Amino acid sequence: MDREFRVRELMLGIEGLALLRHALDADEDFLKARTEEIRAFVTGEGGPLPDGGAAVDELDAAAGYASWAARYDSLPSSFIEVEEPVVHALMDRGPVGTALDAACGTGRQTAALAARGYRTIGVDQSPEMLAQARRKVPDAKFRPGYLENLPIDDESIDLAVCSLAMTHLPDVSSGIAELARVLRPGGRIILSDLHPFVISLQGQCVFVSGTDQLAFVRNHVHLPGRYLAAFHAAGLTVRECHEPVFNGRLAPGGYEEAIPDAARAAWDGIPLVIVWAAEKPAAPHREKSV
């Protein structure tokens, strides 16, 4: 555990963000409710806090995803709900070939690729997540490995997918360079990530670790300019960028469910994820000499 923070401060932050964004256009009842809830949290006169207001622990990626693996697919996620339609539409553009699901987790995108006819390889650093993925997509191939050092041959992949994982790297350059390395000339990359807006505002995504303890794995803010610089340095051409916004879903069992009006007002219209589509330029055509 490197850092910790408390649920009460998280809830106060959401209330304050809701006020900051809607102070000029909300009705008086909304504003009064926010200030009353803030007063109750500050004075301790409100109801019990989620998780008793205990500290939220920071876990490294190995420990965090080991803890999260068993329940990862069972919890609704607004991030996944707004991301998947965009990513899957990009997958559908084909042509079908050999695909890599980098940082595949429980095989969410591996399954989507396999269903579309791709010969799919999933790579992840977490044995626990890979075990879930193997059960979900038994016909796919899976390998342990890291985004910064993929166990994949050079120029062997037609489509590389990486979903909601680059945010855990302090710098996206190494991960994007690896995706470019394994991609064949003319191949495509679909990269989704948590949007820097929501990370900057929310800080971290909290999940339930073990039976009842809240925890998080560190997310880093990567502004669009950093992605663009990394794509350019890796010799990739960006074709599209999508930014689907908050859909109203609050994480079940989380602290935001205790203050739903404030939470929905805080995130209204905020992009939750960013989805990039990029290509590796095809090898130049050479005329045969006569």
mmCIF file of C-alpha atoms in Angstrom:
data_model
loop_
_atom_site.group_PDB
_atom_site.id
_atom_site.type_symbol
_atom_site.label_atom_id
_atom_site.label_comp_id
_atom_site.label_asym_id
_atom_site.label_seq_id
_atom_site.Cartn_x
_atom_site.Cartn_y
_atom_site.Cartn_z
ATOM 1 C CA MET A 1 0.000 0.000 0.000
ATOM 2 C CA ASP A 2 1.577 3.263 -1.137
ATOM 3 C CA ARG A 3 -1.169 5.780 -0.498
ATOM 4 C CA GLU A 4 -4.614 5.995 1.027
ATOM 5 C CA PHE A 5 -7.459 8.437 1.190
ATOM 6 C CA ARG A 6 -10.840 8.498 2.852
ATOM 7 C CA VAL A 7 -14.351 8.009 1.590
ATOM 8 C CA ARG A 8 -15.633 11.175 3.245
ATOM 9 C CA GLU A 9 -13.214 13.353 1.293
ATOM 10 C CA LEU A 10 -14.176 11.621 -1.945
ATOM 11 C CA MET A 11 -17.844 12.350 -1.303
ATOM 12 C CA LEU A 12 -17.137 15.969 -0.406
ATOM 13 C CA GLY A 13 -15.211 16.283 -3.669
ATOM 14 C CA ILE A 14 -18.151 14.964 -5.713
ATOM 15 C CA GLU A 15 -20.541 17.363 -3.955
ATOM 16 C CA GLY A 16 -18.179 20.260 -4.629
ATOM 17 C CA LEU A 17 -17.749 19.328 -8.281
ATOM 18 C CA ALA A 18 -21.521 19.163 -8.721
ATOM 19 C CA LEU A 19 -21.806 22.662 -7.242
ATOM 20 C CA LEU A 20 -18.935 24.016 -9.316
ATOM 21 C CA ARG A 21 -20.440 22.777 -12.570
ATOM 22 C CA HIS A 22 -24.057 23.764 -11.871
ATOM 23 C CA ALA A 23 -23.924 26.771 -9.536
ATOM 24 C CA LEU A 24 -25.155 29.127 -12.262
ATOM 25 C CA ASP A 25 -27.894 27.017 -13.842
ATOM 26 C CA ALA A 26 -29.296 24.656 -11.170
ATOM 27 C CA ASP A 27 -32.484 25.327 -9.241
ATOM 28 C CA GLU A 28 -32.382 26.363 -5.601
ATOM 29 C CA ASP A 29 -33.519 22.967 -4.305
ATOM 30 C CA PHE A 30 -30.545 21.274 -5.976
ATOM 31 C CA LEU A 31 -28.089 23.829 -4.591
ATOM 32 C CA LYS A 32 -29.584 23.610 -1.110
ATOM 33 C CA ALA A 33 -29.418 19.820 -1.126
ATOM 34 C CA ARG A 34 -25.719 19.888 -2.076
ATOM 35 C CA THR A 35 -24.779 22.396 0.624
ATOM 36 C CA GLU A 36 -26.801 20.495 3.235
ATOM 37 C CA GLU A 37 -25.072 17.236 2.353
ATOM 38 C CA ILE A 38 -21.680 18.941 2.508
ATOM 39 C CA ARG A 39 -22.512 20.363 5.936
ATOM 40 C CA ALA A 40 -23.612 16.919 7.164
ATOM 41 C CA PHE A 41 -20.397 15.268 5.958
ATOM 42 C CA VAL A 42 -18.202 17.972 7.488
ATOM 43 C CA THR A 43 -19.950 17.980 10.876
ATOM 44 C CA GLY A 44 -20.508 14.225 11.014
ATOM 45 C CA GLU A 45 -24.284 14.673 11.365
ATOM 46 C CA GLY A 46 -25.104 12.662 8.235
ATOM 47 C CA GLY A 47 -25.747 8.958 8.001
ATOM 48 C CA PRO A 48 -23.017 6.309 8.041
ATOM 49 C CA LEU A 49 -20.476 6.580 5.251
ATOM 50 C CA PRO A 50 -19.940 3.721 2.777
ATOM 51 C CA ASP A 51 -17.344 1.300 4.137
ATOM 52 C CA GLY A 52 -17.563 3.234 7.403
ATOM 53 C CA GLY A 53 -15.487 6.023 5.906
ATOM 54 C CA ALA A 54 -12.393 3.838 6.157
ATOM 55 C CA ALA A 55 -9.241 4.458 4.171
ATOM 56 C CA VAL A 56 -9.165 3.343 0.536
ATOM 57 C CA ASP A 57 -5.987 1.388 -0.148
ATOM 58 C CA GLU A 58 -3.762 1.752 -3.206
ATOM 59 C CA LEU A 59 -2.695 -1.590 -4.693
ATOM 60 C CA ASP A 60 -0.145 -2.203 -7.411
ATOM 61 C CA ALA A 61 -1.411 -3.718 -10.673
ATOM 62 C CA ALA A 62 -0.493 -7.290 -9.677
ATOM 63 C CA ALA A 63 -2.258 -7.191 -6.309
ATOM 64 C CA GLY A 64 -5.155 -5.077 -7.548
ATOM 65 C CA TYR A 65 -6.126 -7.250 -10.485
ATOM 66 C CA ALA A 66 -5.547 -10.431 -8.513
ATOM 67 C CA SER A 67 -8.158 -9.160 -6.067
ATOM 68 C CA TRP A 68 -10.480 -7.830 -8.770
ATOM 69 C CA ALA A 69 -10.358 -10.798 -11.180
ATOM 70 C CA ALA A 70 -13.103 -12.986 -9.707
ATOM 71 C CA ARG A 71 -15.744 -10.238 -9.747
ATOM 72 C CA TYR A 72 -14.507 -8.009 -12.587
ATOM 73 C CA ASP A 73 -17.094 -9.237 -15.125
ATOM 74 C CA SER A 74 -20.014 -9.290 -12.692
ATOM 75 C CA LEU A 75 -20.131 -5.570 -11.859
ATOM 76 C CA PRO A 76 -21.784 -3.075 -14.217
ATOM 77 C CA SER A 77 -19.393 -0.365 -15.435
ATOM 78 C CA SER A 78 -20.310 2.891 -17.115
ATOM 79 C CA PHE A 79 -16.786 3.002 -18.586
ATOM 80 C CA ILE A 80 -17.249 -0.351 -20.338
ATOM 81 C CA GLU A 81 -20.828 0.390 -21.344
ATOM 82 C CA VAL A 82 -19.863 3.523 -23.275
ATOM 83 C CA GLU A 83 -16.583 2.083 -24.594
ATOM 84 C CA GLU A 84 -17.702 -1.228 -26.074
ATOM 85 C CA PRO A 85 -20.057 0.031 -28.812
ATOM 86 C CA VAL A 86 -17.303 2.262 -30.207
ATOM 87 C CA VAL A 87 -14.558 -0.374 -29.996
ATOM 88 C CA HIS A 88 -16.733 -3.137 -31.444
ATOM 89 C CA ALA A 89 -17.822 -0.962 -34.356
ATOM 90 C CA LEU A 90 -14.148 -0.387 -35.171
ATOM 91 C CA MET A 91 -13.452 -4.134 -34.923
ATOM 92 C CA ASP A 92 -16.221 -4.808 -37.439
ATOM 93 C CA ARG A 93 -14.409 -2.913 -40.175
ATOM 94 C CA GLY A 94 -12.008 -5.796 -40.744
ATOM 95 C CA PRO A 95 -10.485 -7.433 -42.669
ATOM 96 C CA VAL A 96 -10.298 -10.364 -40.267
ATOM 97 C CA GLY A 97 -6.839 -11.773 -39.509
ATOM 98 C CA THR A 98 -4.582 -12.290 -36.501
ATOM 99 C CA ALA A 99 -5.480 -10.084 -33.549
ATOM 100 C CA LEU A 100 -3.768 -9.175 -30.296
ATOM 101 C CA ASP A 101 -5.706 -8.258 -27.169
ATOM 102 C CA ALA A 102 -2.989 -6.467 -25.183
ATOM 103 C CA ALA A 103 -3.657 -6.272 -21.421
ATOM 104 C CA CYS A 104 -6.601 -8.575 -22.114
ATOM 105 C CA GLY A 105 -7.757 -8.909 -18.503
ATOM 106 C CA THR A 106 -10.609 -11.394 -18.254
ATOM 107 C CA GLY A 107 -10.844 -11.663 -22.045
ATOM 108 C CA ARG A 108 -13.643 -9.178 -22.625
ATOM 109 C CA GLN A 109 -12.273 -7.992 -25.971
ATOM 110 C CA THR A 110 -10.669 -11.364 -26.742
ATOM 111 C CA ALA A 111 -14.166 -12.853 -26.838
ATOM 112 C CA ALA A 112 -15.416 -10.044 -29.088
ATOM 113 C CA LEU A 113 -12.507 -10.565 -31.497
ATOM 114 C CA ALA A 114 -12.935 -14.340 -31.576
ATOM 115 C CA ALA A 115 -16.673 -13.959 -32.250
ATOM 116 C CA ARG A 116 -15.757 -11.911 -35.327
ATOM 117 C CA GLY A 117 -13.468 -14.620 -36.655
ATOM 118 C CA TYR A 118 -10.088 -13.244 -35.600
ATOM 119 C CA ARG A 119 -7.292 -15.624 -34.631
ATOM 120 C CA THR A 120 -6.682 -14.019 -31.265
ATOM 121 C CA ILE A 121 -3.798 -13.853 -28.799
ATOM 122 C CA GLY A 122 -4.422 -12.360 -25.351
ATOM 123 C CA VAL A 123 -1.585 -10.999 -23.214
ATOM 124 C CA ASP A 124 -1.849 -9.876 -19.592
ATOM 125 C CA GLN A 125 0.450 -9.498 -16.589
ATOM 126 C CA SER A 126 -2.095 -10.969 -14.143
ATOM 127 C CA PRO A 127 -2.291 -14.795 -13.840
ATOM 128 C CA GLU A 128 -5.660 -14.435 -12.131
ATOM 129 C CA MET A 129 -7.117 -12.396 -14.985
ATOM 130 C CA LEU A 130 -5.644 -14.779 -17.576
ATOM 131 C CA ALA A 131 -7.292 -17.715 -15.807
ATOM 132 C CA GLN A 132 -10.668 -16.016 -16.220
ATOM 133 C CA ALA A 133 -9.901 -15.239 -19.871
ATOM 134 C CA ARG A 134 -8.948 -18.835 -20.677
ATOM 135 C CA ARG A 135 -12.272 -20.055 -19.317
ATOM 136 C CA LYS A 136 -14.162 -17.405 -21.267
ATOM 137 C CA VAL A 137 -12.411 -17.912 -24.626
ATOM 138 C CA PRO A 138 -10.949 -21.439 -24.658
ATOM 139 C CA ASP A 139 -10.051 -21.321 -28.351
ATOM 140 C CA ALA A 140 -7.857 -18.228 -28.043
ATOM 141 C CA LYS A 141 -4.169 -18.290 -27.159
ATOM 142 C CA PHE A 142 -3.002 -16.534 -23.995
ATOM 143 C CA ARG A 143 0.456 -15.484 -22.833
ATOM 144 C CA PRO A 144 1.718 -13.739 -19.687
ATOM 145 C CA GLY A 145 3.380 -10.424 -20.433
ATOM 146 C CA TYR A 146 3.430 -6.675 -20.058
ATOM 147 C CA LEU A 147 2.325 -3.822 -22.299
ATOM 148 C CA GLU A 148 5.860 -2.436 -22.290
ATOM 149 C CA ASN A 149 7.354 -5.794 -23.384
ATOM 150 C CA LEU A 150 4.847 -7.859 -25.319
ATOM 151 C CA PRO A 151 5.748 -11.542 -25.921
ATOM 152 C CA ILE A 152 4.792 -11.181 -29.598
ATOM 153 C CA ASP A 153 6.981 -11.334 -32.726
ATOM 154 C CA ASP A 154 7.661 -8.228 -34.788
ATOM 155 C CA GLU A 155 5.116 -7.444 -37.522
ATOM 156 C CA SER A 156 2.970 -10.526 -36.799
ATOM 157 C CA ILE A 157 -0.394 -8.916 -35.932
ATOM 158 C CA ASP A 158 -3.113 -7.503 -38.202
ATOM 159 C CA LEU A 159 -5.173 -5.835 -35.472
ATOM 160 C CA ALA A 160 -3.917 -4.816 -32.025
ATOM 161 C CA VAL A 161 -6.516 -3.924 -29.395
ATOM 162 C CA CYS A 162 -5.743 -2.427 -25.992
ATOM 163 C CA SER A 163 -8.673 -1.531 -23.734
ATOM 164 C CA LEU A 164 -8.632 0.649 -20.607
ATOM 165 C CA ALA A 165 -5.081 -0.290 -19.633
ATOM 166 C CA MET A 166 -2.585 2.354 -20.823
ATOM 167 C CA THR A 167 -3.747 4.584 -17.960
ATOM 168 C CA HIS A 168 -1.769 2.380 -15.550
ATOM 169 C CA LEU A 169 1.506 3.279 -17.301
ATOM 170 C CA PRO A 170 3.275 6.465 -16.188
ATOM 171 C CA ASP A 171 3.946 7.202 -19.886
ATOM 172 C CA VAL A 172 1.995 5.824 -22.883
ATOM 173 C CA SER A 173 5.010 5.971 -25.220
ATOM 174 C CA SER A 174 6.408 2.545 -24.360
ATOM 175 C CA GLY A 175 3.044 0.788 -24.648
ATOM 176 C CA ILE A 176 2.132 2.395 -27.975
ATOM 177 C CA ALA A 177 5.617 1.681 -29.362
ATOM 178 C CA GLU A 178 5.161 -2.006 -28.500
ATOM 179 C CA LEU A 179 1.780 -2.147 -30.244
ATOM 180 C CA ALA A 180 3.387 -0.588 -33.321
ATOM 181 C CA ARG A 181 6.297 -3.050 -33.217
ATOM 182 C CA VAL A 182 4.103 -6.153 -33.387
ATOM 183 C CA LEU A 183 1.807 -4.724 -36.075
ATOM 184 C CA ARG A 184 2.204 -5.691 -39.724
ATOM 185 C CA PRO A 185 2.485 -2.854 -42.264
ATOM 186 C CA GLY A 186 -1.079 -1.866 -43.089
ATOM 187 C CA GLY A 187 -2.318 -3.210 -39.735
ATOM 188 C CA ARG A 188 -4.615 -1.381 -37.342
ATOM 189 C CA ILE A 189 -4.648 -0.398 -33.680
ATOM 190 C CA ILE A 190 -7.767 0.199 -31.564
ATOM 191 C CA LEU A 191 -6.785 1.757 -28.249
ATOM 192 C CA SER A 192 -9.276 2.769 -25.569
ATOM 193 C CA ASP A 193 -8.404 4.347 -22.259
ATOM 194 C CA LEU A 194 -9.937 6.232 -19.377
ATOM 195 C CA HIS A 195 -10.395 9.815 -20.474
ATOM 196 C CA PRO A 196 -7.914 12.264 -18.933
ATOM 197 C CA PHE A 197 -10.827 14.546 -17.971
ATOM 198 C CA VAL A 198 -12.407 11.962 -15.699
ATOM 199 C CA ILE A 199 -9.074 10.902 -14.170
ATOM 200 C CA SER A 200 -8.165 14.539 -13.512
ATOM 201 C CA LEU A 201 -11.517 15.153 -11.814
ATOM 202 C CA GLN A 202 -12.201 11.829 -10.135
ATOM 203 C CA GLY A 203 -8.654 10.839 -9.322
ATOM 204 C CA GLN A 204 -8.989 7.057 -9.227
ATOM 205 C CA CYS A 205 -11.505 4.300 -9.913
ATOM 206 C CA VAL A 206 -12.395 2.604 -6.647
ATOM 207 C CA PHE A 207 -13.379 -1.074 -6.469
ATOM 208 C CA VAL A 208 -14.166 -3.543 -3.687
ATOM 209 C CA SER A 209 -11.100 -5.565 -2.728
ATOM 210 C CA GLY A 210 -11.731 -8.791 -0.830
ATOM 211 C CA THR A 211 -15.007 -8.835 1.073
ATOM 212 C CA ASP A 212 -15.637 -5.184 1.908
ATOM 213 C CA GLN A 213 -12.462 -3.078 1.683
ATOM 214 C CA LEU A 214 -12.321 -0.365 -0.984
ATOM 215 C CA ALA A 215 -9.144 -0.116 -3.067
ATOM 216 C CA PHE A 216 -7.774 1.318 -6.310
ATOM 217 C CA VAL A 217 -4.997 0.756 -8.847
ATOM 218 C CA ARG A 218 -3.203 3.961 -9.881
ATOM 219 C CA ASN A 219 -4.442 5.700 -13.036
ATOM 220 C CA HIS A 220 -2.204 8.285 -14.687
ATOM 221 C CA VAL A 221 -3.428 11.302 -16.640
ATOM 222 C CA HIS A 222 -2.402 11.153 -20.307
ATOM 223 C CA LEU A 223 -3.594 14.184 -22.241
ATOM 224 C CA PRO A 224 -4.519 13.730 -25.931
ATOM 225 C CA GLY A 225 -1.316 15.489 -26.964
ATOM 226 C CA ARG A 226 0.734 12.748 -25.286
ATOM 227 C CA TYR A 227 -1.108 10.035 -27.195
ATOM 228 C CA LEU A 228 -0.636 11.920 -30.463
ATOM 229 C CA ALA A 229 3.083 12.365 -29.808
ATOM 230 C CA ALA A 230 3.434 8.656 -28.982
ATOM 231 C CA PHE A 231 1.529 7.580 -32.110
ATOM 232 C CA HIS A 232 3.719 9.854 -34.236
ATOM 233 C CA ALA A 233 6.957 8.616 -32.631
ATOM 234 C CA ALA A 234 5.880 5.013 -33.293
ATOM 235 C CA GLY A 235 5.257 5.760 -36.976
ATOM 236 C CA LEU A 236 1.483 5.347 -36.721
ATOM 237 C CA THR A 237 -1.217 7.362 -38.459
ATOM 238 C CA VAL A 238 -4.258 8.317 -36.355
ATOM 239 C CA ARG A 239 -7.514 7.888 -38.243
ATOM 240 C CA GLU A 240 -10.200 8.519 -35.600
ATOM 241 C CA CYS A 241 -10.699 9.664 -32.026
ATOM 242 C CA HIS A 242 -13.955 9.111 -30.091
ATOM 243 C CA GLU A 243 -14.921 10.440 -26.651
ATOM 244 C CA PRO A 244 -18.150 8.800 -25.366
ATOM 245 C CA VAL A 245 -19.637 10.555 -22.352
ATOM 246 C CA PHE A 246 -21.067 9.493 -18.978
ATOM 247 C CA ASN A 247 -24.282 7.484 -19.353
ATOM 248 C CA GLY A 248 -25.718 7.938 -15.846
ATOM 249 C CA ARG A 249 -24.506 4.593 -14.461
ATOM 250 C CA LEU A 250 -22.956 4.778 -10.979
ATOM 251 C CA ALA A 251 -20.637 2.025 -9.781
ATOM 252 C CA PRO A 252 -22.667 -0.417 -7.639
ATOM 253 C CA GLY A 253 -21.527 -0.634 -4.050
ATOM 254 C CA GLY A 254 -19.405 2.470 -4.368
ATOM 255 C CA TYR A 255 -19.518 5.698 -2.413
ATOM 256 C CA GLU A 256 -21.263 7.591 -5.254
ATOM 257 C CA GLU A 257 -24.429 5.534 -4.789
ATOM 258 C CA ALA A 258 -24.877 7.281 -1.437
ATOM 259 C CA ILE A 259 -25.013 10.688 -3.182
ATOM 260 C CA PRO A 260 -26.523 9.865 -6.608
ATOM 261 C CA ASP A 261 -27.896 13.338 -7.416
ATOM 262 C CA ALA A 262 -24.558 14.989 -6.795
ATOM 263 C CA ALA A 263 -22.619 12.265 -8.619
ATOM 264 C CA ARG A 264 -24.770 12.372 -11.746
ATOM 265 C CA ALA A 265 -24.617 16.164 -11.796
ATOM 266 C CA ALA A 266 -20.838 16.070 -11.353
ATOM 267 C CA TRP A 267 -20.248 13.697 -14.293
ATOM 268 C CA ASP A 268 -23.030 14.871 -16.624
ATOM 269 C CA GLY A 269 -21.590 15.398 -20.114
ATOM 270 C CA ILE A 270 -18.047 14.408 -19.065
ATOM 271 C CA PRO A 271 -16.260 12.006 -21.469
ATOM 272 C CA LEU A 272 -15.457 8.773 -19.648
ATOM 273 C CA VAL A 273 -13.189 7.115 -22.188
ATOM 274 C CA ILE A 274 -11.143 8.040 -25.218
ATOM 275 C CA VAL A 275 -10.919 5.633 -28.170
ATOM 276 C CA TRP A 276 -8.202 5.917 -30.818
ATOM 277 C CA ALA A 277 -8.057 4.189 -34.199
ATOM 278 C CA ALA A 278 -4.622 4.219 -35.822
ATOM 279 C CA GLU A 279 -2.809 2.447 -38.660
ATOM 280 C CA LYS A 280 0.719 1.385 -39.463
ATOM 281 C CA PRO A 281 1.526 2.601 -42.983
ATOM 282 C CA ALA A 282 1.667 -0.146 -45.578
ATOM 283 C CA ALA A 283 5.034 -1.029 -47.046
ATOM 284 C CA PRO A 284 5.707 0.993 -50.213
ATOM 285 C CA HIS A 285 4.965 -0.842 -53.427
ATOM 286 C CA ARG A 286 8.074 -1.517 -55.476
ATOM 287 C CA GLU A 287 7.898 -2.000 -59.212
ATOM 288 C CA LYS A 288 9.688 -5.060 -60.503
ATOM 289 C CA SER A 289 12.650 -4.317 -62.694
ATOM 290 C CA VAL A 290 12.433 -5.515 -66.275
#
